[in-house]
Amino acid sequence: MAKALWLKKLGYRMTVLSRYISPSLLAASLVLIITVIALFVPPYIGMADNGDYFRVLYSNGLYFNNPDYDSLYLGHFNKQFGIFQYFNENGATLTSSQSLLIRLSVWINQLFNQQVFDIRVQAALLTILYTVAVYLFVEALTWKMKPKYGYLVAVLAVFLFADTAYTAFFNSFFSESMVWIMLIYLFASGLLLFRKRYSDYAMMIIFFISGLFLTTSKQQNAPVGIIIAVMGIIFIFVRKQRGYRAMVASSLAFLMLAGIATYVLIPKEFVNINQYHAMTRGVLMQSEDPEATLKSFGINKQYAVLNESIYYEPYTTVDVNSKILEDNFYNHYGFVSILAYYITHPDQAGKMMDLAAKNAFTIRPPAMGNYEKSAGKPFGAQTKFFSGYSELKKALAPKTFGFIVIWMLVVTGMYAPHFVAAMKARDVRSMVRLPLILMLMFMGLSGIFVSIIGAGDADLSKHEFLFTAAFDLVTFTAVADALCRNLWQNKPAAQEKSVAVQN
């Protein structure tokens, strides 16, 4: 009796609270506060450079101005960089939507300081974008739900989204920050359209822009545009207006072209790096007879000496950029031929998939430190501040590819009944949720497959970021829908109208 009374009082208090602050606003506010403390209050949390910064730094008008920068690689985070004052002769080494963010950050920074760029300006922009993204995502999951369920989802959202394994990327030049935020916007806008929350046109604009930024954020995401275009076809039929359908269809077509263009525009230098690792850190590494494997590709067996080697090694058997290697090694294989090899050698493919799965649940790359050198932390030290979710995930997630398959089947099975009911009711809007979830799953898988086939096991924990991000969003959505009893009990809108008419 006392317990029932307590629950009744708790429910009443939550109802009163919901009049002043919604679950989505509560979650976004707490994530904002925790992120500000982590990134903008000493000791500042960020990401050390692993050697990749030069790819985006010089072409965007910045340069390394710290004389001791070489000693910071991998170990310490650096927050200040020089701004070119005169002609910048450096061309773009890669095409990425991340450059738009960096250039906007530099422009804002120059309003206050013309010579030194503080990366926290970029972090501030990303934090604002992130807060809005979290709000929209939690709103999509809790709208019209009972307060007691909604606030529980909000608390869980803070546990996930405020985790510094994700937000530390904001204080870095790694594109993972753009990938993470745009993925949330993409998923949230699709779910809000499913819920019929806000304007369908506005949600499709957010869906398109976030999909475009996500696809073009890094070359590895080239398949993302194609996946969105194919899985998003169902969005065309949500409304009957020709204008809406034309807008959605043209947006999806543009995303597919963006995916193709992202792949085509990959610089030759990066093609060679990835291609080298795809063979030496992938195909050959798992082969019982590397010489025979090379022969199957039409490559001289003497190149078996490169097995397990890395492109960046200072002392190598052969110059990795030489014409000899170009003619006798690189030109004999590519993405398609390696894919065909793995298909015809399922045992090796299985080993690579399990190897990938071991790194697929790690959010924070283990190689990079999070503190400035001035903070007095050891070289390579990583923060434990608000890292409960990432540490728990890393420790408990079964690290096998079989688990990933089971996870996909379970989540699909959870949402399939509602999708079937929507099909029977011919309610396209209610059919949107399952394809949207499958879209994120396929994106995550593309992150794994592209990493393995395209670059072997080189820097897997970072290359598989798209999978770990998609896994978290889909799993969180499934948990939230289960808590809110929104998996099977909610009937499709058309079905509800039919019942109302009959009554």
Phi, psi and omega in degrees: 000314181295322180294318179297321179294320179296317179296323179295317178295320180297318178297321179294317180296322178293324178295319178294317180299322182295343177287336185253325181214122181282162177304321181293320179291323178296313181298313181297320181294316180292320177298319178299313182298312182294320180294320178298317178298318183291318189264335189239003177244128181302145354286129184293142179254131178206204180231133176288154179282130177262009181107356183269346187301326184301336182295329182246345188288299188296321182291345179252021173083017181240161177210164179282114183252002179269116182298339180259020187300323182300331180280352182267343184311129177071330188267319187229146178278137178239127188257350184238139181222155180281152176250125179302130181265340183234205183298132178256109184277356183277123176275170180291127178276340176206157179260120184208143176294344178298331180298326178298318179295315182296315182293323175295318179297318179296318180298316178295318180301321183291345174292339182244328181213118185277343190250328184239128178264128177258119185296345178292342173295314176298317180299324179295316177298315180295323179296320177296311178301319183294317181299316178295320180298316179297318178302311182296321182293312180292325176299320180295330183271333189247357183298130181066017176267159178297140184307320183297328176280318183300316181287331175294317177297321180298317179296317178296325179295320178297318179303322180276304192283338178272358181300129184289347174298328176273311188286340178298334179296337181297326178267053179202172175257017175282142183283355181301329178297318177294318180300312183296312183292316181293327177295321177295315178300317181300310182291317182296316180296322177295318179292324178293325175293321176299318180283348186061045178253128185070182183286133177299322180295317179296318180294323179289329176294315177297318179302314182292312183296314180295322177296321180292314179296322179295314182297319185265006181290328177204153185300328181298338183271011180307318179294342184299316180300321179291318179297316179298316182298320182284309183288339182274000180304327181297334180296335181299328188261009178294323178237156184265348182297134182296322180299317179296313182296322179294320179297313182293315181299316180292325178295316180295320178296320179295321178295322177295316178296324179296321178296316179295316181296321179300321178289316183295326185273008177297123181300148181302324180301314181287330176299315181294319179300309181293321181295321178299312181291328179301326179271308186284329181252012180225275185303307183291324185297327181261001181274139177282338179223083183304324181295317178293324179296316178298321179299324180294338177266359183078025182252139179303134185295343180296339180285000175296342178295342180277356182307130178069009178279165182240142183304326188270005182300134183293328181239112184236162179292325180217148179296120185292345179255010184284158177292331179300312180291325179299313184283321188259353184231292184301320185287356184261357180204164180200191183302314184293316182292325177291320176300315178298322179296314181295325179296321180275354177230070185299333179294316177292321179299319179297319179296319180292324179294319178292324177297319178294320182297331179295334181254357188283350183244015178259118182276310183272118178303130185290344187276340188252134177281167185243357186243154172290156179297326181292345180287346178079012179277155179298156178302126179082007181296139180244144184288148173250000181295125181043059179238021184301314183295311183296322179291320179295317180296316180297324184279324190259336184294126176297123188263061175227153180291333177300322178296320179298318179296315180298317178302316180296319181293319181295311181296318178298318179296328179294324185262349184298317181303318179295322179295318179296319178297321178294322177297315180296325180276356182056041179254098185296320182302319181286350177273351189292325191299312183296312176301327179294317179292318177298324178301314179294322178299314180295324175299314179299316178296322179298324177298321179289309185296316180297322179296312183291310184287325185272336184211016178062221182262013183294118176052047186298318185301328179275321181293336182264017181303322182299323179292312183297327177291315179295320178301315182294317181293317181292315180297317179298319179298317180296317178295315181297316180294326178291317179295321182275003181056047184245018180273309185239334187288327180287117178278149176305148184305316181297323180292321179295320179297320180297318179296320182296320180295318181296324181286000000 
